[in-house]
PDB file of N, CA and C in Angstrom:
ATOM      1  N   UNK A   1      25.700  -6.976 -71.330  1.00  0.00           N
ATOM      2  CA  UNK A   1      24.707  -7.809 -70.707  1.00  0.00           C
ATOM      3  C   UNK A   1      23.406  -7.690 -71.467  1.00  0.00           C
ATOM      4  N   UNK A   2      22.797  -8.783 -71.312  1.00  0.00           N
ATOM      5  CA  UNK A   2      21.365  -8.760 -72.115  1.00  0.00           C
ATOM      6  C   UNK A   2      20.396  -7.813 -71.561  1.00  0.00           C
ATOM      7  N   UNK A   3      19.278  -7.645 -71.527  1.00  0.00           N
ATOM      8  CA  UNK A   3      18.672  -7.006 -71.552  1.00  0.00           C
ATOM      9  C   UNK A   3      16.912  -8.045 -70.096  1.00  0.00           C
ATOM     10  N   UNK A   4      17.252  -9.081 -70.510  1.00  0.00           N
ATOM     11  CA  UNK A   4      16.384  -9.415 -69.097  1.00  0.00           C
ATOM     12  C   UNK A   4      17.633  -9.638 -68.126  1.00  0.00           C
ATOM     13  N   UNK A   5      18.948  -9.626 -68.318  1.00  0.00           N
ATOM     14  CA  UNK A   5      19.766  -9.579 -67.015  1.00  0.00           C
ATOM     15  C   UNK A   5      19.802  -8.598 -65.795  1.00  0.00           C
ATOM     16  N   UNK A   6      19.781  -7.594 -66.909  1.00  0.00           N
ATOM     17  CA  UNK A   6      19.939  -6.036 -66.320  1.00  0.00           C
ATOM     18  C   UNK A   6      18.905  -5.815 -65.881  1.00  0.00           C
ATOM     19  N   UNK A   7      17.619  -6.408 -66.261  1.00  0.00           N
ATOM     20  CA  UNK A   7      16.058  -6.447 -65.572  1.00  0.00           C
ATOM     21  C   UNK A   7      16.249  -7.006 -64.304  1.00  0.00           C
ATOM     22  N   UNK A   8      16.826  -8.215 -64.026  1.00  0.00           N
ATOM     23  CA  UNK A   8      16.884  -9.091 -63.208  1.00  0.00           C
ATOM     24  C   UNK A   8      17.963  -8.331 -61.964  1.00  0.00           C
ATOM     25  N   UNK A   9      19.146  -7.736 -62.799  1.00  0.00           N
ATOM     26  CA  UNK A   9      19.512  -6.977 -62.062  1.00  0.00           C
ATOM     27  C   UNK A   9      19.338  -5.689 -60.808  1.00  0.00           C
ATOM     28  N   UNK A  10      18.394  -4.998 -61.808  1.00  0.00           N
ATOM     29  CA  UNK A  10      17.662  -4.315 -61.015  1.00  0.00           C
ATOM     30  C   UNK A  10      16.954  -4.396 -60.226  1.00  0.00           C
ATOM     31  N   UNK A  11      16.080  -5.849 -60.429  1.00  0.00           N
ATOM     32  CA  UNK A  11      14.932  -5.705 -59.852  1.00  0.00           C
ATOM     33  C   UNK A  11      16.029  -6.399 -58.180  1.00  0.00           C
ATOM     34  N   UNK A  12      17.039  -6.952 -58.261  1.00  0.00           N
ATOM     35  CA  UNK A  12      18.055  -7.227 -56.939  1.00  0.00           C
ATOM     36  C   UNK A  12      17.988  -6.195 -56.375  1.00  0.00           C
ATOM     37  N   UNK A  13      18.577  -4.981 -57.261  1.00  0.00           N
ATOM     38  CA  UNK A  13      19.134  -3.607 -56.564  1.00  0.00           C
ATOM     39  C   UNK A  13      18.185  -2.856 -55.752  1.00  0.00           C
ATOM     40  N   UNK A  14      16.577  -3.509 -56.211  1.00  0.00           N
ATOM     41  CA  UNK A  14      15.460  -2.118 -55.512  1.00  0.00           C
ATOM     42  C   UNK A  14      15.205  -3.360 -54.532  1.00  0.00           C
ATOM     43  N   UNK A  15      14.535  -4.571 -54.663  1.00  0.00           N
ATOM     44  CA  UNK A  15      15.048  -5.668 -53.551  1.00  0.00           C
ATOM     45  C   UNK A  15      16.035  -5.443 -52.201  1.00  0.00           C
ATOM     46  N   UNK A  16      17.175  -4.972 -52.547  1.00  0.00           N
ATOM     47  CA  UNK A  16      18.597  -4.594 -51.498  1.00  0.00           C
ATOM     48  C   UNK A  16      18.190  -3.769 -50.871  1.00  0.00           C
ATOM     49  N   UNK A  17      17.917  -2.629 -51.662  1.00  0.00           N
ATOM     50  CA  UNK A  17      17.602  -1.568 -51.653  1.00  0.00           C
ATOM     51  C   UNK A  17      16.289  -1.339 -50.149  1.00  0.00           C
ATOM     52  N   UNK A  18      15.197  -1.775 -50.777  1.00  0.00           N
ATOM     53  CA  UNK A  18      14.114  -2.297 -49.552  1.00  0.00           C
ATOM     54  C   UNK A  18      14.791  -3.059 -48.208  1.00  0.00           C
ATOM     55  N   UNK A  19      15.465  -4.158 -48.683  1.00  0.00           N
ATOM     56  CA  UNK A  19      15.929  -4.673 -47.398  1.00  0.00           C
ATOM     57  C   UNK A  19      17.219  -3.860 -46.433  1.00  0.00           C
ATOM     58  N   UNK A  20      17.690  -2.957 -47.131  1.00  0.00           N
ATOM     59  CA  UNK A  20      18.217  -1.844 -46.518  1.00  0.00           C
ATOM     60  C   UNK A  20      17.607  -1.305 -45.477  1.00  0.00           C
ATOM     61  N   UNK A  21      16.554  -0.574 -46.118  1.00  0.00           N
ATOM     62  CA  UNK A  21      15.602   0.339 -45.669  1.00  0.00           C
ATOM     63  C   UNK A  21      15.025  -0.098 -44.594  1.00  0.00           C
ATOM     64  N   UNK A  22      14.885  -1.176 -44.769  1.00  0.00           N
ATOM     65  CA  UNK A  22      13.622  -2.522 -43.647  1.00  0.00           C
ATOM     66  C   UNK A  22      14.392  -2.895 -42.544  1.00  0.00           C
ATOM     67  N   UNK A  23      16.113  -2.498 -42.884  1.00  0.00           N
ATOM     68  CA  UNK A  23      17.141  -3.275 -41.719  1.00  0.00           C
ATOM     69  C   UNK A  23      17.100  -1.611 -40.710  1.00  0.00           C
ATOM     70  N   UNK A  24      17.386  -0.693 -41.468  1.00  0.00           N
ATOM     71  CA  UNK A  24      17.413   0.520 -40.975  1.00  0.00           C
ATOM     72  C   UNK A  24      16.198   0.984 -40.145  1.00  0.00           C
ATOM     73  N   UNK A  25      15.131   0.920 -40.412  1.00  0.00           N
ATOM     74  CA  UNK A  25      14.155   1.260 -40.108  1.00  0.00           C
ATOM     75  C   UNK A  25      14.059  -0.185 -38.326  1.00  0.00           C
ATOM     76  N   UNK A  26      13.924  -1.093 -38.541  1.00  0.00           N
ATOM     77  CA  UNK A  26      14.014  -1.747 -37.381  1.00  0.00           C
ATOM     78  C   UNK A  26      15.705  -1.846 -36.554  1.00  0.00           C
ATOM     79  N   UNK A  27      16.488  -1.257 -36.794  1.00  0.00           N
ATOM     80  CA  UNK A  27      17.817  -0.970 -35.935  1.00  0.00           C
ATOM     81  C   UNK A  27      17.020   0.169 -35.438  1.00  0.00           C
ATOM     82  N   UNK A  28      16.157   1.088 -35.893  1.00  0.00           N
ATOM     83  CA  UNK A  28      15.709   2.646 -35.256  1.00  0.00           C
ATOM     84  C   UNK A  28      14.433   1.962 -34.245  1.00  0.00           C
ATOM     85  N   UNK A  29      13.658   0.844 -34.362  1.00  0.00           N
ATOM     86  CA  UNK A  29      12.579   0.475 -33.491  1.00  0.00           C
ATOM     87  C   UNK A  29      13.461  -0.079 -32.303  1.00  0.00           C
ATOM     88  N   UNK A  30      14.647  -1.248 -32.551  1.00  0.00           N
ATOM     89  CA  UNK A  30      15.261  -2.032 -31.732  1.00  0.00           C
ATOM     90  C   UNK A  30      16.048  -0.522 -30.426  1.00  0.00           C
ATOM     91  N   UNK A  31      16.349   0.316 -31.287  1.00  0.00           N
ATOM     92  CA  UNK A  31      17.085   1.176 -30.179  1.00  0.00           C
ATOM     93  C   UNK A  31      16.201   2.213 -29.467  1.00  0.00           C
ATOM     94  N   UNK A  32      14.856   2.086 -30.089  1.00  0.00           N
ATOM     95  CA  UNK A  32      13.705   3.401 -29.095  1.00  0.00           C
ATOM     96  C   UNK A  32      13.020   2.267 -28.423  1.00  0.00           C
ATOM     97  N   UNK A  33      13.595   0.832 -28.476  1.00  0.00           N
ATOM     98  CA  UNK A  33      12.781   0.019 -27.667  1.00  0.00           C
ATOM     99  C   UNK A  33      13.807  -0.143 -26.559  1.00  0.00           C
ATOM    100  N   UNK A  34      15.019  -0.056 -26.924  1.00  0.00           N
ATOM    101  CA  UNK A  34      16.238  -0.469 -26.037  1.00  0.00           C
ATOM    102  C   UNK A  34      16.102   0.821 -24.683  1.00  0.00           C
ATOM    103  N   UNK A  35      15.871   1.984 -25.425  1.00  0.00           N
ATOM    104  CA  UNK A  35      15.637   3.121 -24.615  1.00  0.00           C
ATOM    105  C   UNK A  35      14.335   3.017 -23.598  1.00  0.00           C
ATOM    106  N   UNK A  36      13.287   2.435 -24.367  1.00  0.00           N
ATOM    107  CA  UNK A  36      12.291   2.615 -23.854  1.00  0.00           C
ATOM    108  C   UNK A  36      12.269   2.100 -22.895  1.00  0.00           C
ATOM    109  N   UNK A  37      13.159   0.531 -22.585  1.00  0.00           N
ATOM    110  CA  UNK A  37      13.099  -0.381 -21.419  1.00  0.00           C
ATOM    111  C   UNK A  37      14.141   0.259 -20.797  1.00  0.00           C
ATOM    112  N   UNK A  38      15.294   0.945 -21.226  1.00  0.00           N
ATOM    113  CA  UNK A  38      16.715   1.817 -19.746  1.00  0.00           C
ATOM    114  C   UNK A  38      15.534   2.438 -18.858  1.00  0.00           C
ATOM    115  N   UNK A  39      14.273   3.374 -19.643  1.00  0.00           N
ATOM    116  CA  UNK A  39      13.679   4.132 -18.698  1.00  0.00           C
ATOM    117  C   UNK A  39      12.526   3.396 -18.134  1.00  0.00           C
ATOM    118  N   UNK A  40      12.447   2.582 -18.147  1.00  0.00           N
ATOM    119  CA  UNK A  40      11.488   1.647 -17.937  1.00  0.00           C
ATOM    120  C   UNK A  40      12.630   0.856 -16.695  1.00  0.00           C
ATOM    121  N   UNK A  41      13.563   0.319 -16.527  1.00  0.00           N
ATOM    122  CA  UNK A  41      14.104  -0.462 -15.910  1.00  0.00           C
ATOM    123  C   UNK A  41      14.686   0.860 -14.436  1.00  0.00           C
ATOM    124  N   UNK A  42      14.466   2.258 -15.093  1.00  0.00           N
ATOM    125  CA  UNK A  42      15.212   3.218 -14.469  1.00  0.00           C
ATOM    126  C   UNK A  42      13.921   3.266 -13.280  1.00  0.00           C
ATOM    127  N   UNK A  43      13.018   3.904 -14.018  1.00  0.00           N
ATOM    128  CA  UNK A  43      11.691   4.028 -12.995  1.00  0.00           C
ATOM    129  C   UNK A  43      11.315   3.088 -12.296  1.00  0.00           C
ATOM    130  N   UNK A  44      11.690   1.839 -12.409  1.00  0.00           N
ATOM    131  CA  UNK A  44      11.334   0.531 -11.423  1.00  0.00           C
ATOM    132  C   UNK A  44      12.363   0.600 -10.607  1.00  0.00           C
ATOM    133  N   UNK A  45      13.493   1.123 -10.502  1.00  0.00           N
ATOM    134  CA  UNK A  45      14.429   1.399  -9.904  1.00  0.00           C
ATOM    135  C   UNK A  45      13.926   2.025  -8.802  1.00  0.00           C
ATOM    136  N   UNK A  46      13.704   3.137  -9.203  1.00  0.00           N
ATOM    137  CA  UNK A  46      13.445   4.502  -8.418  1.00  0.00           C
ATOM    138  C   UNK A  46      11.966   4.349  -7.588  1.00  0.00           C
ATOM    139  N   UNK A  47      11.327   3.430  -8.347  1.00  0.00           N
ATOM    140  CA  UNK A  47      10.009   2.776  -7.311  1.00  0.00           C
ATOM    141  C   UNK A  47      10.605   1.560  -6.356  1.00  0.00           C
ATOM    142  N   UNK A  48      11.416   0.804  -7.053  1.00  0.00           N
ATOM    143  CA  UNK A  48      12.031   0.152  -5.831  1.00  0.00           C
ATOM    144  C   UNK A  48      12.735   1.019  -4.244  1.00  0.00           C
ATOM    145  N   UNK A  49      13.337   1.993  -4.689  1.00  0.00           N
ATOM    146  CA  UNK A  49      14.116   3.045  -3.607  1.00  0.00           C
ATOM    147  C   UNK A  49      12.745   3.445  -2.601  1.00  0.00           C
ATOM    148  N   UNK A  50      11.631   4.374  -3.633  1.00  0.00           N
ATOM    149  CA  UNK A  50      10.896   4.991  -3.094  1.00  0.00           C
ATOM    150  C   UNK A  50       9.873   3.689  -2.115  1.00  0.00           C
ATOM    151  N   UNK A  51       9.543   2.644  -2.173  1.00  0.00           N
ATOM    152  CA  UNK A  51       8.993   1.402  -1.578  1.00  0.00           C
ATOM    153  C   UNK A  51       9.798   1.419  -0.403  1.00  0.00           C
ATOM    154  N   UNK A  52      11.105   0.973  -0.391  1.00  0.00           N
ATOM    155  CA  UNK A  52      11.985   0.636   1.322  1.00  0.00           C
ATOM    156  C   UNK A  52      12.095   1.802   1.808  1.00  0.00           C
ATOM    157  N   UNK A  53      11.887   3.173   0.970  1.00  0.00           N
ATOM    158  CA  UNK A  53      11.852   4.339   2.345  1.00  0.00           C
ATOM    159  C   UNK A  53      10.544   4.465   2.560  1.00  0.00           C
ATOM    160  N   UNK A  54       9.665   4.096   2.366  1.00  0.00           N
ATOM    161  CA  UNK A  54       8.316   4.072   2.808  1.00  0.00           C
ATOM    162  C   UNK A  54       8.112   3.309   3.682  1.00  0.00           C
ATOM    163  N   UNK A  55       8.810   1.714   3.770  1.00  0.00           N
ATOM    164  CA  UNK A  55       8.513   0.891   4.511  1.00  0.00           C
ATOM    165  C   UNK A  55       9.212   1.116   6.040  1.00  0.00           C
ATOM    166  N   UNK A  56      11.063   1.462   5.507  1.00  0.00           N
ATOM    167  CA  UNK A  56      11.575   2.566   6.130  1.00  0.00           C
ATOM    168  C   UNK A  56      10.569   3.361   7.057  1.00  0.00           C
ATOM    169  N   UNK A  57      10.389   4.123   6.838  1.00  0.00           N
ATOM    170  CA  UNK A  57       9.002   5.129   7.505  1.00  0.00           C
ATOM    171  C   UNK A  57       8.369   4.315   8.060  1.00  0.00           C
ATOM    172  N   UNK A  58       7.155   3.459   7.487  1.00  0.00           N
ATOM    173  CA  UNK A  58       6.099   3.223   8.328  1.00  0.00           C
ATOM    174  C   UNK A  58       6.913   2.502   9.716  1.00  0.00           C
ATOM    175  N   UNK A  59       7.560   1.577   9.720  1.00  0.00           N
ATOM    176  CA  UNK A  59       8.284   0.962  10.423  1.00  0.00           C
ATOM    177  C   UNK A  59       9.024   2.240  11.724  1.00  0.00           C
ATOM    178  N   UNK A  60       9.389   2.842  11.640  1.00  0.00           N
ATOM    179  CA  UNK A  60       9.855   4.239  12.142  1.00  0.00           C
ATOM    180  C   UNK A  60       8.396   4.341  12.835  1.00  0.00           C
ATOM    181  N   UNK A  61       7.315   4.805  12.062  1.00  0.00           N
ATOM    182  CA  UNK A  61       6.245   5.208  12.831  1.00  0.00           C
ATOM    183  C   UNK A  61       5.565   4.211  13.399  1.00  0.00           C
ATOM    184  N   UNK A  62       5.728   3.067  13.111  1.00  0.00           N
ATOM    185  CA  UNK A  62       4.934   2.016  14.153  1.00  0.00           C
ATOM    186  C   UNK A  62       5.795   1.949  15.471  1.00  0.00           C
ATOM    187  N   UNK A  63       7.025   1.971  15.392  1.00  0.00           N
ATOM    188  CA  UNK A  63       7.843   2.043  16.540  1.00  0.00           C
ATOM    189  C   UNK A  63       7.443   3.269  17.323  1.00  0.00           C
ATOM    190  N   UNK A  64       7.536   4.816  16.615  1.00  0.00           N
ATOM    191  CA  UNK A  64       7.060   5.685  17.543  1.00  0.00           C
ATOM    192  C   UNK A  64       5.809   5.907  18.412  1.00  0.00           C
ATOM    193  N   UNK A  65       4.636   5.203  17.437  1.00  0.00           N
ATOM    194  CA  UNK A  65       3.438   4.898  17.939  1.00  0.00           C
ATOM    195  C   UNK A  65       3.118   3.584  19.044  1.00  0.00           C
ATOM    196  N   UNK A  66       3.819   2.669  19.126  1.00  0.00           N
ATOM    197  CA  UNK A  66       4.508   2.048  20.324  1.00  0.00           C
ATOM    198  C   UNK A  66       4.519   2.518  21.437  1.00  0.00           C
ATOM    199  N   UNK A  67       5.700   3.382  21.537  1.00  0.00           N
ATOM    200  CA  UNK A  67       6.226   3.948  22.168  1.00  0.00           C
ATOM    201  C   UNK A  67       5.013   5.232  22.773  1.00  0.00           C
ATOM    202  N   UNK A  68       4.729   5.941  21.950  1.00  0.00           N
ATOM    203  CA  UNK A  68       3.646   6.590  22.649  1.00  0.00           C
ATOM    204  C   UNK A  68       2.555   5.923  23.470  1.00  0.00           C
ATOM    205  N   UNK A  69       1.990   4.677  22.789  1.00  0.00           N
ATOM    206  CA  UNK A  69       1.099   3.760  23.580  1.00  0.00           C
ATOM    207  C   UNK A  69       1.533   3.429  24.791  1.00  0.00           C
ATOM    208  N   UNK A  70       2.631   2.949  25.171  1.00  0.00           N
ATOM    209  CA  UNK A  70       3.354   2.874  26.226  1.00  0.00           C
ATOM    210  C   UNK A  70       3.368   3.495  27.124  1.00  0.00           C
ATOM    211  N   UNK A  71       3.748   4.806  26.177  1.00  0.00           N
ATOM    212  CA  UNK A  71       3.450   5.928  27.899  1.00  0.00           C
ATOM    213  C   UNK A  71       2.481   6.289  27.619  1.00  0.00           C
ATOM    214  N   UNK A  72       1.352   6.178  27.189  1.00  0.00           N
ATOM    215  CA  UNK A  72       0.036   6.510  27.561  1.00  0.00           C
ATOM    216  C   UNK A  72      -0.651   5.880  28.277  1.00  0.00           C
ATOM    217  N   UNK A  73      -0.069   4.082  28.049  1.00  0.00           N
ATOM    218  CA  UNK A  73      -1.020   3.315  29.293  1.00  0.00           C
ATOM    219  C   UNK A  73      -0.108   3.829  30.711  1.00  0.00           C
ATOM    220  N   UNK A  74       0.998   4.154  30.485  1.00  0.00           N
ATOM    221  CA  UNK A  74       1.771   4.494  31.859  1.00  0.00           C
ATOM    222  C   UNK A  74       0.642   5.774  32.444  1.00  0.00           C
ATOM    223  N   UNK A  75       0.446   6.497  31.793  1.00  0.00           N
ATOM    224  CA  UNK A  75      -0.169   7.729  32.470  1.00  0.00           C
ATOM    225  C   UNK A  75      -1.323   7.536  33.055  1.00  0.00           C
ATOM    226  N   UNK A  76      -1.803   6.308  32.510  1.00  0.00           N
ATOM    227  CA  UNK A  76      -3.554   6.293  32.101  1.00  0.00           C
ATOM    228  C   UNK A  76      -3.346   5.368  33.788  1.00  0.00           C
ATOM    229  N   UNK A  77      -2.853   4.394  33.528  1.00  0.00           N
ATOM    230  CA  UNK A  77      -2.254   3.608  35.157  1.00  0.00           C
ATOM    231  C   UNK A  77      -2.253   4.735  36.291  1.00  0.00           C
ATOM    232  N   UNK A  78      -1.505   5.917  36.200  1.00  0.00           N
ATOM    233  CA  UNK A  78      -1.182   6.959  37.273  1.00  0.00           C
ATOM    234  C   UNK A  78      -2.582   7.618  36.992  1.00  0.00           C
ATOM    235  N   UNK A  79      -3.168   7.678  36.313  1.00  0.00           N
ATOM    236  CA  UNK A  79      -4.343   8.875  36.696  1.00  0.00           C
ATOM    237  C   UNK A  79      -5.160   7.635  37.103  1.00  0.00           C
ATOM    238  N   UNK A  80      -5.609   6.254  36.796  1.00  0.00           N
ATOM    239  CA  UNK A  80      -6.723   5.610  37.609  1.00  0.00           C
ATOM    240  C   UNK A  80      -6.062   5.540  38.814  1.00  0.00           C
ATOM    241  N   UNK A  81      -4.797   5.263  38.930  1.00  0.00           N
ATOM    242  CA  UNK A  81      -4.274   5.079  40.817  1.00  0.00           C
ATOM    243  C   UNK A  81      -4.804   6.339  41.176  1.00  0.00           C
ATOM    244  N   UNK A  82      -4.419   7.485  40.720  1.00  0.00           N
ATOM    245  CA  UNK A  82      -5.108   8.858  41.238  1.00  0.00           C
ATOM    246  C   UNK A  82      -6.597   8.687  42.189  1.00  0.00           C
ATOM    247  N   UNK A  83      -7.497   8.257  40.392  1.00  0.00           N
ATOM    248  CA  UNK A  83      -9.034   8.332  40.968  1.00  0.00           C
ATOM    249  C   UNK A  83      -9.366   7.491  41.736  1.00  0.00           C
ATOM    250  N   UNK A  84      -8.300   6.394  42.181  1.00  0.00           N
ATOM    251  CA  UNK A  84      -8.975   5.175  42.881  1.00  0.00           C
ATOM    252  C   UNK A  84      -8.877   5.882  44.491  1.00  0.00           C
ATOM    253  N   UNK A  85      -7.774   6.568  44.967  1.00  0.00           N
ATOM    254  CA  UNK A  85      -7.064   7.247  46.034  1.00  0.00           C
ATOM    255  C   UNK A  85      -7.983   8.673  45.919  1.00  0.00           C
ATOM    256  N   UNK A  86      -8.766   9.213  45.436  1.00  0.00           N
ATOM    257  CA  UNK A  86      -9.420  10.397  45.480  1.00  0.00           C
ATOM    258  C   UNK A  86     -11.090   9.542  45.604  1.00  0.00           C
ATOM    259  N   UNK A  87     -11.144   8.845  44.928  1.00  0.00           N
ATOM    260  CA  UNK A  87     -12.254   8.125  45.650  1.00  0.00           C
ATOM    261  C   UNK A  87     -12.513   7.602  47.060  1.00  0.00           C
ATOM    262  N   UNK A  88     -11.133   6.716  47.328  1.00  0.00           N
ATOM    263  CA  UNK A  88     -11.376   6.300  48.994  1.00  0.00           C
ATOM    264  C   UNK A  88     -10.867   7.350  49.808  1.00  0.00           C
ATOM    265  N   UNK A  89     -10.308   8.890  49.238  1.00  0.00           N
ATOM    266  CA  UNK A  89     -10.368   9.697  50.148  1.00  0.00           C
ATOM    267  C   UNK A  89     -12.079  10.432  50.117  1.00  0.00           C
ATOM    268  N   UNK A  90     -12.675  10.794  49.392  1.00  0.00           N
ATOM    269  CA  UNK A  90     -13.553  11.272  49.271  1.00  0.00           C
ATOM    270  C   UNK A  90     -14.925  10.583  50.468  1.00  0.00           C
ATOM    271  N   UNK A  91     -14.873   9.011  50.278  1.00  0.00           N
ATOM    272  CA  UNK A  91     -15.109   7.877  50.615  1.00  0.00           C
ATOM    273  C   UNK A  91     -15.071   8.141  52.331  1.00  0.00           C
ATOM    274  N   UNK A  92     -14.242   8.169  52.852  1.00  0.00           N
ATOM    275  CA  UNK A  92     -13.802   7.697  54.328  1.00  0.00           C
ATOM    276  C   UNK A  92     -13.810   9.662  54.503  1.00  0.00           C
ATOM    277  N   UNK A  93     -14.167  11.143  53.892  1.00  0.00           N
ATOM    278  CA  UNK A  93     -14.206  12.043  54.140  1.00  0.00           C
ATOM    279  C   UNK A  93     -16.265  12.220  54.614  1.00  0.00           C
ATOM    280  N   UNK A  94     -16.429  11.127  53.519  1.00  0.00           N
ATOM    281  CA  UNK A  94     -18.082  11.120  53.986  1.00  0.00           C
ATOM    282  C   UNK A  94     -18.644  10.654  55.044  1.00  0.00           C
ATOM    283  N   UNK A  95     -17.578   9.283  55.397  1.00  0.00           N
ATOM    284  CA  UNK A  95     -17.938   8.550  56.417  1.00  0.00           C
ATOM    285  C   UNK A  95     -17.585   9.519  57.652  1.00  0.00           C
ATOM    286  N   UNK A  96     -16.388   9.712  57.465  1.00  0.00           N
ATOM    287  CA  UNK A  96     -15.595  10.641  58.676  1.00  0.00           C
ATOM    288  C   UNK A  96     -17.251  11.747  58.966  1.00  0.00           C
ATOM    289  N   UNK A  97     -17.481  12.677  57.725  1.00  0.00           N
ATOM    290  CA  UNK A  97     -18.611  13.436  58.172  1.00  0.00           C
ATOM    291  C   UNK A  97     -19.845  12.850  58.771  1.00  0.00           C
ATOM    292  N   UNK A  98     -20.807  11.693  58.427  1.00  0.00           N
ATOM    293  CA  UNK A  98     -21.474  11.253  58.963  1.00  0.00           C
ATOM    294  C   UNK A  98     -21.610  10.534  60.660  1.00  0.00           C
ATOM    295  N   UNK A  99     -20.172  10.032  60.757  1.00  0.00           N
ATOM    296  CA  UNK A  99     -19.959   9.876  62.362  1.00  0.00           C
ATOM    297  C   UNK A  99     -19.609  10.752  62.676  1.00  0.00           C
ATOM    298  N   UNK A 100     -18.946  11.841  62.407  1.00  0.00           N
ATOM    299  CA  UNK A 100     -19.045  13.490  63.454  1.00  0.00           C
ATOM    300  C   UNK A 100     -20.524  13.763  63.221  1.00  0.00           C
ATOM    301  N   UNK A 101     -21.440  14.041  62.454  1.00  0.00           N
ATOM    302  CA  UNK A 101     -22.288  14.619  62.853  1.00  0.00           C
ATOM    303  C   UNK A 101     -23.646  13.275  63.067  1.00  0.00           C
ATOM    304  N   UNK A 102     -23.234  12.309  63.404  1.00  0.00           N
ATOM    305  CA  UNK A 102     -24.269  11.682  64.181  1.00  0.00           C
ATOM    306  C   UNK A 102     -23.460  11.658  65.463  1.00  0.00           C
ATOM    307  N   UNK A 103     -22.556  12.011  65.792  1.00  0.00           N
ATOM    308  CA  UNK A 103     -22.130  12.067  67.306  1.00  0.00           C
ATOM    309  C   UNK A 103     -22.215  13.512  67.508  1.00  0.00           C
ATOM    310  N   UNK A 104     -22.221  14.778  66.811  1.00  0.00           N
ATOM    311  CA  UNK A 104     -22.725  15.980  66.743  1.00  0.00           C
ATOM    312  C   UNK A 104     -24.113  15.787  67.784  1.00  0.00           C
ATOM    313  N   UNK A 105     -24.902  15.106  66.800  1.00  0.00           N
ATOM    314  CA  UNK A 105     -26.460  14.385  67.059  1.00  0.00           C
ATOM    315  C   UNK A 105     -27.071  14.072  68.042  1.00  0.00           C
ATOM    316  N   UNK A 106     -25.731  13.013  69.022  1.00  0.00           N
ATOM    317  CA  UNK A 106     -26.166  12.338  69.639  1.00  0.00           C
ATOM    318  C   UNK A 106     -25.674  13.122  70.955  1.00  0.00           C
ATOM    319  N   UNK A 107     -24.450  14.221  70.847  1.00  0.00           N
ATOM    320  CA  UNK A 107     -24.185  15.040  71.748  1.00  0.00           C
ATOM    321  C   UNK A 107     -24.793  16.265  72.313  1.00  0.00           C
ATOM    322  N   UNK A 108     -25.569  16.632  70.758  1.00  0.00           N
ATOM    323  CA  UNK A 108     -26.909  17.887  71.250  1.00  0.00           C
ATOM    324  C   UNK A 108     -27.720  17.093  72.069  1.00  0.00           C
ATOM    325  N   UNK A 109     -28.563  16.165  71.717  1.00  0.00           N
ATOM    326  CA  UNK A 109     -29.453  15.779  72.212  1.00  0.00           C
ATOM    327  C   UNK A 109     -28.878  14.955  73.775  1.00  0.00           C
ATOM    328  N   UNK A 110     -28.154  14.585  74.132  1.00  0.00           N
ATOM    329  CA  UNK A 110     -27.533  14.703  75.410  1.00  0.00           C
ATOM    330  C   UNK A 110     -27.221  15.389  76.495  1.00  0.00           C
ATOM    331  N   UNK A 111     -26.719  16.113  75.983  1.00  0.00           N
ATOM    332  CA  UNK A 111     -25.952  17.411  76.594  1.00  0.00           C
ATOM    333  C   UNK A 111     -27.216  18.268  76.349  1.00  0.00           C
TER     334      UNK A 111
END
């Protein structure tokens, strides 16, 4: 072979050569990118899980907190019936005292 062939030749072989290198080098980006999105697709995963047991939960605790409200207005109902019934006893215990002792009153000064 001549002598600019074998030039021409070569200059193919370091050419190949580069585009080797250039194919290799991005098969190594394409697969730490391929990785990068498994753990990337993994952790959205695992934030998806961790989201419905949260919602899970709150849902759980709005129901229990419900439920406590419930019987708290129940109680809160029984202690005003209480004070309403300790009032009109208290009520008709004053009155009761004031007509005994204005008939007390009206019996000293009589008698």
């Amino acid at each position: 072979m001549s002598d600019p062939g074998m030039k021409m030749l070569s200059d193919i072989a370091v050419k190949v050569g580069k585009l080797e290198a250039l194919q290799e080098t991005n098969a190594r980006a394409i697969h730490d990118m391929a990785t990068g999105l498994n753990r990337l697709i993994n952790k959205l995963d695992q934030s998806d899980d961790i989201a419905r047991e949260a919602d899970l939960r709150a849902k759980s605790a709005h129901q229990r907190i419900d439920e406590v409200k419930l019987e708290s207005d129940k109680k809160w109902s029984g202690v005003q019936a209480d004070i309403e019934w300790l009032w009109r006893t208290v009520l008709a215990a004053v009155i009761t005292g004031a007509i005994s002792g204005a008939a007390a009153f009206v019996w000293g000064n009589i008698g």
